Coordinates of C-alpha atoms in Angstrom, one line a residue:
M14 CA 16.3 6.5 -13.1
K15 CA 14.4 5.5 -16.1
K16 CA 11.7 3.1 -15.2
F17 CA 11.6 -0.3 -16.7
E18 CA 9.4 -1.1 -19.6
P19 CA 8.3 -4.8 -20.2
R20 CA 8.2 -5.9 -23.6
P21 CA 4.9 -5.3 -25.7
G22 CA 2.9 -8.6 -24.5
F23 CA 4.5 -8.8 -21.5
V24 CA 3.9 -7.3 -17.9
V25 CA 6.1 -7.3 -15.0
Q26 CA 4.6 -9.7 -12.6
A27 CA 5.6 -10.7 -8.8
F28 CA 5.6 -14.5 -7.6
R29 CA 5.8 -15.1 -3.7
F30 CA 7.0 -18.3 -2.3
A31 CA 7.6 -19.4 1.3
L32 CA 11.4 -20.3 2.6
D33 CA 12.4 -23.3 4.9
P34 CA 15.8 -22.1 5.5
N35 CA 17.7 -23.7 8.2
V36 CA 20.0 -22.3 10.8
T37 CA 23.0 -21.6 8.7
Q38 CA 20.5 -19.9 5.7
E39 CA 18.7 -18.2 8.7
Q40 CA 21.5 -16.7 10.3
R41 CA 22.7 -15.3 6.5
L42 CA 19.6 -13.8 5.6
R43 CA 19.4 -11.9 8.9
S44 CA 22.8 -11.0 8.3
H45 CA 22.2 -9.7 4.5
C46 CA 18.6 -7.7 6.2
G47 CA 20.9 -6.1 8.8
A48 CA 23.9 -4.9 6.2
A49 CA 20.7 -3.0 4.1
R50 CA 19.7 -1.5 7.2
A51 CA 23.4 -0.1 8.2
A52 CA 24.3 1.1 4.7
Y53 CA 20.5 3.0 4.9
N54 CA 21.6 4.2 8.3
W55 CA 25.0 5.2 6.9
A56 CA 23.8 7.0 3.6
V57 CA 21.3 9.2 5.8
W58 CA 23.6 10.0 8.1
W59 CA 26.3 11.4 5.8
V60 CA 24.1 13.4 3.8
M61 CA 22.2 15.2 6.9
A62 CA 25.6 15.8 8.5
S63 CA 26.2 18.7 5.4
W64 CA 22.8 19.9 6.3
W65 CA 23.7 20.3 9.5
Q66 CA 26.8 21.8 9.2
R67 CA 24.9 24.3 6.7
K68 CA 22.9 24.6 9.1
A69 CA 25.6 25.7 11.9
E70 CA 27.8 27.8 9.9
G71 CA 24.6 29.6 8.5
S72 CA 24.3 30.9 12.8
Y73 CA 27.5 32.3 12.5
G74 CA 26.7 34.5 10.0
I75 CA 29.0 32.9 7.1
A76 CA 28.1 33.6 3.4
E77 CA 26.3 31.2 1.2
E78 CA 28.9 30.8 -1.2
E79 CA 31.3 29.6 1.6
L80 CA 29.2 27.1 3.1
T81 CA 29.8 23.5 3.2
P82 CA 28.8 22.1 -0.2
W83 CA 25.4 20.1 -0.1
R84 CA 26.1 16.7 -0.9
P85 CA 24.0 14.5 -3.3
W86 CA 22.1 11.4 -2.4
S87 CA 21.6 9.8 -5.8
L88 CA 22.5 6.0 -5.7
L89 CA 25.1 6.6 -7.9
A90 CA 27.0 8.8 -5.7
L91 CA 26.1 7.1 -2.7
R92 CA 27.2 3.7 -3.8
K93 CA 31.0 5.7 -4.7
V94 CA 31.4 7.0 -1.3
F95 CA 30.2 4.1 0.4
N96 CA 32.5 1.5 -1.9
E97 CA 35.7 3.9 -0.3
V98 CA 34.4 4.1 3.1
K99 CA 33.3 0.5 3.8
K100 CA 37.1 -0.7 3.9
T101 CA 38.6 1.8 6.5
D102 CA 35.6 2.8 8.2
P103 CA 35.1 0.7 11.4
R104 CA 31.4 0.4 10.8
F105 CA 31.7 -1.8 8.2
A106 CA 35.7 -2.6 7.9
G107 CA 35.9 -6.0 9.9
W108 CA 32.3 -7.6 8.2
W109 CA 31.1 -6.2 4.9
Q110 CA 32.9 -8.7 3.1
E111 CA 30.2 -11.6 4.8
N112 CA 27.7 -10.4 2.8
S113 CA 26.5 -9.5 -1.0
K114 CA 27.1 -6.1 -2.3
E115 CA 23.1 -6.7 -3.2
A116 CA 22.3 -6.3 0.6
Y117 CA 24.3 -2.9 0.8
S118 CA 22.7 -1.8 -2.2
T119 CA 19.5 -2.2 -1.2
G120 CA 20.1 0.0 1.7
L121 CA 21.6 2.8 -0.7
A122 CA 18.8 2.4 -3.0
N123 CA 16.2 3.1 -0.1
A124 CA 18.1 5.8 1.1
A125 CA 18.4 7.7 -2.4
A126 CA 15.0 7.0 -2.7
A127 CA 13.7 8.4 0.8
F128 CA 15.5 11.5 -0.2
D129 CA 13.9 12.0 -3.3
N130 CA 10.5 11.3 -1.7
Y131 CA 10.9 14.0 0.8
A132 CA 12.0 16.6 -1.3
R133 CA 9.4 15.7 -4.1
S134 CA 6.7 16.3 -1.4
K135 CA 8.2 19.7 0.1
R136 CA 8.4 20.7 -3.3
G137 CA 4.5 19.9 -3.7
Q138 CA 5.5 17.5 -6.2
R139 CA 4.0 14.1 -4.4
R140 CA 0.6 13.1 -3.7
G141 CA -0.3 11.8 -0.8
K142 CA 0.7 12.7 3.0
R143 CA 3.4 15.0 3.4
V144 CA 6.9 13.0 3.7
G145 CA 9.2 14.2 6.5
M146 CA 13.0 13.9 6.4
P147 CA 14.3 10.3 6.6
R148 CA 15.0 9.0 9.8
Q149 CA 17.5 6.3 10.5
K150 CA 16.0 2.7 11.3
S151 CA 16.5 1.0 15.0
K152 CA 17.7 -2.4 14.8
H153 CA 15.2 -3.4 16.7
K154 CA 11.8 -2.4 14.8
A155 CA 13.5 -2.2 11.0
R156 CA 11.7 -4.6 8.8
L157 CA 13.7 -7.3 7.6
A158 CA 14.4 -7.2 3.8
C159 CA 16.8 -7.6 0.9
R160 CA 16.5 -7.3 -2.6
F161 CA 18.7 -9.2 -5.2
T162 CA 18.9 -7.6 -8.9
T163 CA 22.5 -9.1 -10.0
G164 CA 24.6 -12.6 -9.6
T165 CA 22.7 -16.4 -9.7
I166 CA 19.1 -15.7 -9.1
R167 CA 17.2 -19.1 -10.4
V168 CA 14.6 -21.6 -9.4
E169 CA 15.8 -24.9 -9.7
P170 CA 14.0 -27.8 -11.5
D171 CA 13.2 -29.4 -8.9
R172 CA 10.3 -27.1 -8.0
R173 CA 11.3 -27.6 -4.3
H174 CA 14.8 -25.2 -4.2
V175 CA 15.4 -21.4 -5.1
T176 CA 19.1 -19.9 -5.4
L177 CA 20.1 -16.7 -4.4
P178 CA 23.7 -14.7 -4.8
R179 CA 25.8 -15.7 -1.6
L180 CA 23.0 -17.3 -0.2
G181 CA 23.4 -20.3 -1.8
V182 CA 20.3 -23.0 -2.1
I183 CA 17.4 -22.7 0.0
R184 CA 14.5 -24.7 0.4
T185 CA 10.9 -23.3 -0.7
H186 CA 8.1 -24.4 1.8
E187 CA 6.0 -24.7 -1.2
S188 CA 6.6 -25.7 -5.0
T189 CA 7.6 -23.4 -7.5
R190 CA 6.1 -25.1 -10.7
K191 CA 3.9 -22.1 -11.3
L192 CA 7.2 -20.1 -12.4
E193 CA 9.2 -22.9 -13.2
R194 CA 6.7 -23.6 -15.8
R195 CA 6.9 -19.8 -17.5
I196 CA 10.9 -20.1 -16.8
A197 CA 11.3 -23.8 -18.8
N198 CA 9.2 -22.6 -21.7
G199 CA 10.9 -19.6 -22.5
T200 CA 7.6 -17.2 -21.5
A201 CA 9.2 -15.5 -18.4
R202 CA 12.7 -14.1 -17.4
I203 CA 13.3 -13.2 -13.6
L204 CA 14.2 -9.5 -12.9
S205 CA 15.3 -9.3 -9.3
A206 CA 14.6 -11.6 -6.1
T207 CA 13.5 -9.7 -2.7
V208 CA 13.6 -11.7 0.6
R209 CA 11.7 -10.6 3.7
F210 CA 10.7 -11.7 6.7
E211 CA 7.3 -11.1 8.0
R212 CA 4.3 -13.3 9.9
G213 CA 6.9 -15.2 11.4
R214 CA 8.4 -16.7 8.2
W215 CA 10.9 -16.1 5.4
F216 CA 9.4 -15.1 2.0
V217 CA 11.0 -14.6 -1.3
S218 CA 9.5 -12.8 -4.0
F219 CA 10.6 -12.9 -7.8
Q220 CA 10.0 -9.9 -9.8
V221 CA 9.5 -11.6 -13.5
E222 CA 8.8 -10.4 -16.9
T223 CA 6.0 -12.5 -18.3
Q224 CA 4.2 -13.6 -21.3
R225 CA 0.3 -13.2 -20.4
A226 CA -1.6 -15.9 -22.0
A227 CA -2.9 -14.7 -25.4
D228 CA -6.3 -16.5 -25.0
R229 CA -6.5 -15.7 -21.2
A230 CA -9.4 -12.9 -21.8
A231 CA -12.4 -12.4 -20.0
A232 CA -15.4 -14.5 -20.0
R233 CA -17.8 -11.9 -20.9
P234 CA -15.7 -8.9 -22.4
D235 CA -19.0 -6.9 -23.6
V236 CA -20.6 -6.7 -20.2
V237 CA -19.5 -4.0 -17.8
A238 CA -19.9 -4.5 -14.0
G239 CA -19.9 -2.2 -11.0
V240 CA -18.3 -2.8 -7.9
D241 CA -20.1 -1.2 -4.6
L242 CA -17.9 -2.2 -1.4
G243 CA -19.3 -2.4 1.7
V244 CA -19.5 -3.6 5.1
T245 CA -22.3 -5.7 5.4
C246 CA -21.8 -6.8 2.0
L247 CA -18.3 -7.1 1.0
A248 CA -18.9 -6.8 -2.7
V249 CA -22.3 -6.0 -4.4
I250 CA -21.6 -6.8 -7.9
A251 CA -24.0 -5.5 -10.8
D252 CA -23.4 -5.6 -14.8
S253 CA -24.9 -4.2 -17.8
Q254 CA -27.2 -7.0 -18.2
G255 CA -29.2 -6.6 -14.6
E256 CA -27.6 -9.7 -12.9
V257 CA -26.4 -8.6 -9.1
R258 CA -24.6 -10.8 -6.9
F259 CA -23.8 -10.2 -3.1
V260 CA -20.8 -11.4 -1.7
P261 CA -21.0 -11.4 2.0
N262 CA -18.3 -10.3 4.3
P263 CA -15.9 -13.0 5.9
A264 CA -15.4 -10.5 8.2
H265 CA -11.7 -12.6 9.4
Y266 CA -10.9 -10.1 12.3
D267 CA -14.1 -10.1 13.8
G268 CA -13.8 -13.8 13.8
A269 CA -10.9 -14.1 15.9
L270 CA -11.7 -11.0 18.1
H271 CA -12.9 -13.0 21.1
Q272 CA -9.5 -15.2 20.7
L273 CA -7.6 -12.4 20.2
R274 CA -8.9 -10.2 23.5
R275 CA -8.0 -13.4 25.7
L276 CA -4.5 -13.8 24.3
S277 CA -3.7 -10.1 24.7
R278 CA -4.7 -10.1 28.8
R279 CA -2.9 -13.1 29.0
L280 CA 0.1 -11.0 27.3
A281 CA -0.5 -7.8 29.2
R282 CA 0.0 -10.1 32.7
R283 CA 3.2 -11.1 32.2
Q284 CA 6.7 -9.0 31.9
G285 CA 7.1 -7.3 28.7
P286 CA 9.9 -5.2 27.5
D287 CA 10.6 -1.7 29.2
R288 CA 13.0 0.6 26.7
R289 CA 12.9 3.2 29.7
T290 CA 14.1 0.9 32.3
G291 CA 15.9 -1.3 29.9
R292 CA 13.9 -4.6 31.4
K293 CA 13.9 -7.4 28.9
P294 CA 11.1 -9.4 28.3
S295 CA 10.6 -12.8 29.8
K296 CA 10.3 -16.3 28.3
R297 CA 6.6 -16.7 29.0
W298 CA 5.8 -13.3 27.6
A299 CA 7.8 -14.3 24.6
I300 CA 5.9 -17.6 24.3
A301 CA 2.4 -15.5 24.5
N302 CA 3.5 -12.5 22.1
A303 CA 4.1 -15.2 19.3
E304 CA 1.2 -16.9 19.8
R305 CA -1.0 -13.8 19.5
N306 CA 0.8 -12.9 16.7
R307 CA 0.2 -16.2 14.9
V308 CA -3.6 -15.2 15.3
H309 CA -2.6 -12.2 13.7
H310 CA -1.0 -13.5 10.7
R311 CA -3.8 -16.3 10.3
V312 CA -6.4 -13.6 10.0
A313 CA -4.2 -11.8 7.3
N314 CA -3.5 -14.8 5.5
L315 CA -7.4 -15.9 5.1
R316 CA -8.1 -12.3 4.2
Q317 CA -5.5 -12.4 1.6
D318 CA -6.8 -15.3 0.0
G319 CA -10.2 -14.0 -0.3
L320 CA -9.6 -10.9 -1.7
H321 CA -7.3 -12.6 -4.6
K322 CA -10.1 -14.9 -5.2
L323 CA -13.0 -12.1 -5.0
T324 CA -10.8 -9.7 -7.7
T325 CA -9.5 -12.8 -10.0
S326 CA -13.1 -13.8 -10.4
I327 CA -14.3 -10.5 -10.8
T328 CA -12.2 -9.7 -13.9
A329 CA -11.9 -13.3 -15.0
E330 CA -16.0 -12.9 -16.2
Y331 CA -15.8 -8.8 -16.7
A332 CA -13.2 -7.0 -18.7
T333 CA -14.5 -3.8 -18.0
V334 CA -14.9 -3.1 -14.1
V335 CA -16.6 0.4 -12.5
V336 CA -15.5 1.1 -8.8
E337 CA -15.4 3.7 -6.6
D338 CA -12.6 6.1 -5.3
L339 CA -13.4 5.9 -1.3
N340 CA -11.5 8.0 0.8
V341 CA -10.5 5.2 2.9
C342 CA -8.4 7.3 4.8
G343 CA -11.3 9.6 5.5
M344 CA -13.8 6.8 6.9
L345 CA -11.3 5.1 8.9
R346 CA -11.5 8.0 11.5
N347 CA -15.4 6.4 12.0
R348 CA -14.2 5.1 15.2
R349 CA -17.5 3.4 14.8
L350 CA -16.9 1.5 11.3
A351 CA -13.2 1.8 11.3
R352 CA -12.3 -1.7 12.4
K353 CA -14.5 -3.4 9.9
I354 CA -13.4 -1.3 6.9
A355 CA -10.1 -2.3 7.5
D356 CA -10.7 -5.9 7.9
A357 CA -12.6 -5.5 4.4
G358 CA -10.0 -4.0 2.6
F359 CA -11.2 -1.6 0.4
G360 CA -8.0 -0.1 -1.3
E361 CA -6.4 -3.8 -1.7
I362 CA -9.8 -5.1 -3.8
R363 CA -9.4 -1.8 -6.3
R364 CA -5.5 -2.4 -6.5
Q365 CA -5.7 -6.2 -7.5
I366 CA -8.8 -5.0 -10.0
T367 CA -6.9 -2.2 -11.5
Y368 CA -3.8 -4.8 -12.8
K369 CA -5.7 -7.4 -12.8
T370 CA -7.9 -6.5 -15.7
G371 CA -4.9 -5.3 -17.7
W372 CA -3.9 -8.9 -17.5
V373 CA -7.0 -9.7 -19.4
G374 CA -7.2 -6.9 -21.9
G375 CA -9.7 -5.0 -19.8
A376 CA -9.6 -1.7 -18.8
T377 CA -11.1 -0.1 -14.9
V378 CA -13.0 2.4 -14.6
V379 CA -13.0 4.4 -11.8
A380 CA -15.9 6.5 -10.6
N381 CA -15.4 10.1 -9.3
R382 CA -15.1 10.4 -5.5
W383 CA -18.2 12.9 -5.0
Y384 CA -20.6 10.9 -8.1
P385 CA -23.5 9.7 -6.0
S386 CA -24.0 6.1 -6.5
S387 CA -25.9 5.6 -3.4
K388 CA -28.2 9.1 -3.8
T389 CA -29.0 8.2 -7.5
C390 CA -31.9 6.2 -8.8
S391 CA -31.2 3.6 -10.7
N392 CA -34.3 3.5 -13.2
C393 CA -35.1 7.5 -13.2
G394 CA -32.0 9.2 -12.5
A395 CA -33.1 11.6 -9.6
V396 CA -31.0 12.3 -7.1
K397 CA -31.5 12.5 -3.1
A398 CA -30.5 15.2 -1.3
K399 CA -29.4 13.6 1.4
L400 CA -28.9 9.6 2.2
P401 CA -27.9 9.0 5.9
L402 CA -25.7 5.4 6.2
H403 CA -28.2 3.9 8.8
V404 CA -30.7 4.5 5.7
R405 CA -30.1 0.8 4.2
V406 CA -33.3 0.9 1.4
F407 CA -32.9 3.3 -1.7
I408 CA -36.7 4.5 -2.0
C409 CA -36.6 6.9 -5.1
D410 CA -39.1 9.7 -4.7
V411 CA -39.7 10.2 -7.9
C412 CA -40.9 6.8 -9.5
G413 CA -41.0 5.2 -6.2
L414 CA -38.6 2.5 -6.6
V415 CA -37.6 0.3 -3.8
M416 CA -34.1 -1.2 -4.3
D417 CA -31.4 -2.4 -1.4
R418 CA -29.1 0.6 -0.9
D419 CA -25.5 -1.1 -1.8
E420 CA -27.5 -3.1 -5.2
N421 CA -28.8 1.0 -6.2
A422 CA -25.5 1.9 -5.8
A423 CA -23.8 -1.0 -8.1
R424 CA -26.3 -0.7 -10.8
N425 CA -25.3 3.0 -11.2
L426 CA -21.8 2.4 -11.2
A427 CA -22.4 -0.1 -14.1
A428 CA -24.5 2.4 -16.2
L429 CA -21.4 5.1 -15.6
A430 CA -18.6 3.1 -18.1
A431 CA -21.3 3.9 -21.1
A432 CA -22.0 7.4 -19.7
V433 CA -18.5 8.4 -19.2
T434 CA -18.0 7.4 -23.0
T435 CA -20.5 8.4 -24.6
G436 CA -20.9 11.7 -22.4
T437 CA -24.4 11.7 -22.3
A438 CA -25.9 14.1 -18.8
V439 CA -27.7 11.0 -17.6
A440 CA -27.4 9.8 -14.2
G441 CA -24.6 8.2 -14.2
D442 CA -22.5 10.5 -16.1
Q443 CA -19.5 12.3 -14.0
D444 CA -20.5 15.6 -15.3
A445 CA -24.7 15.2 -14.5
Q446 CA -25.6 18.1 -12.1
A447 CA -27.7 17.2 -9.1
S448 CA -30.7 18.6 -8.3
N449 CA -29.3 20.4 -5.7
P450 CA -26.2 22.1 -6.9
R451 CA -25.2 23.1 -3.1
G452 CA -23.9 19.5 -2.4
A453 CA -26.3 16.9 -2.5
D454 CA -24.1 15.0 -4.7
R455 CA -21.6 14.2 -2.0
K456 CA -21.9 11.7 0.5
T457 CA -22.9 12.6 3.9
R458 CA -20.0 12.7 6.1
A459 CA -19.4 10.5 8.7
T460 CA -18.0 12.9 11.2
T461 CA -18.4 16.8 11.2
R462 CA -15.6 18.7 12.7
S463 CA -16.4 22.3 14.3
R464 CA -15.2 25.1 13.8
Q465 CA -13.8 25.9 17.4
A466 CA -11.7 22.4 17.0
T467 CA -10.6 23.4 13.5
D468 CA -9.5 26.7 14.4
G469 CA -7.1 25.6 17.2
R470 CA -5.2 23.4 14.8
A471 CA -1.8 23.7 14.1
G472 CA -0.8 25.8 10.9
G473 CA -2.6 29.3 11.7
A474 CA -6.5 29.3 12.0
T475 CA -8.7 30.6 9.2
L476 CA -10.0 34.0 9.7
P477 CA -13.6 35.0 8.7
H478 CA -12.7 37.3 5.5
Q479 CA -10.7 34.4 4.9
R480 CA -13.8 31.9 4.3
Q481 CA -15.8 34.4 2.9
Q482 CA -13.3 35.1 0.1
E483 CA -12.9 31.2 0.0
T484 CA -16.9 31.1 -0.5
R485 CA -17.0 33.7 -3.3
D486 CA -14.5 32.0 -5.2
R487 CA -16.3 28.7 -4.7
H488 CA -19.4 30.2 -6.0
Q489 CA -17.6 32.1 -9.1
D490 CA -16.2 28.8 -10.3
T491 CA -19.4 27.0 -10.3
E492 CA -21.0 29.4 -12.2
A493 CA -18.1 29.5 -14.7
Q494 CA -18.4 25.9 -15.1
L495 CA -22.4 25.8 -15.5
A496 CA -21.6 29.0 -18.2
L497 CA -19.1 26.7 -20.3
R498 CA -21.5 24.2 -20.1

């Protein structure tokens, strides 16, 4: 399916509002989300049935050309078959007319995307972690969500109501003026709407093709900013003019940790659900669980609000921002820092900076993951061989520079933008070689796995002669790169 491309001068942006439905409307919302889940489960079952049938036939020695044909999983094919069986299948025949067709289309589209991701991941064409075969969603654990792409989707002029297909007019918990104003001016067009239940309330997200203001540019477009993320200071911002700003880490989760522990102990002392024995939770457990979830929701809302304010202030001032390509998944394996790193939201900061710089006509430069921003002297360019995490002050052995570790890294990131564009082999260039080519330009690993533990992992151990061959190949690649330079 061809990806939607906005018109020149327009961008695709989401506007999310909290809903305030009544009892009847909330039942209809849950019915639509349940219909999407049922359609998804049907699509997974329908496609997987042919897979298991082929596997069973193959075990009996049936020839390949005589096996049951593969069933397609494209959205068009799934929708065609579903429209034929929904009137006769007892799982849908009695109630499918109660919901909008967009609810079933949502589940079928999600199933088609799940099978595409699995196939691309198995072929090695998808980045990231390996994706397994799609599985059916549980009624008790599945997220309630439904997407509308056709029908009556609008924001009412009173800025307090929205209209969705088959759901009618629903009151919003907050004003919709920021979207209604754009629609009234003709600078925005609604593409789709998604309703979702999360954090104890219903939300509606409008996907909008909107025109960005031509005069909304960065305050200092010629200045480059380097952003170094950390735990003590959430961000250290250093620009190319020498200005440095420290943003403290609010640590919302740590602030609520005492309260969460108290509520968790209260919850553990009450009778909760048990799927093995079929025991249902008590009312006191449900009340305690809702109280604890409210604290989690408040922490998540505070974190999201703070990150948006931080990234908006950065992109409103600087057009070019340099960030690091941090291995957040690897950093979370450090049990001493995992909670604080997850609370900081490093990946979310980079994601927001990336798309917000595009709104102001700027660009985001991503430093190489192995770029030694903390080990490089921002004054003379010398690179340290090692710099442990507990050393918070950078002291240069060549020029004697004494500076905060994070500030030194932010200055190097700010200098990286000019170095990448000009290609100068100075400190900050991604192609610059460190004084110790045997890994001095790589950050110190937080944890080290023993060879004995690695050899016992699933998938087979690495033999000694294989490790030696890999080492020789790496040395040959390094020598070839140096010869080309």
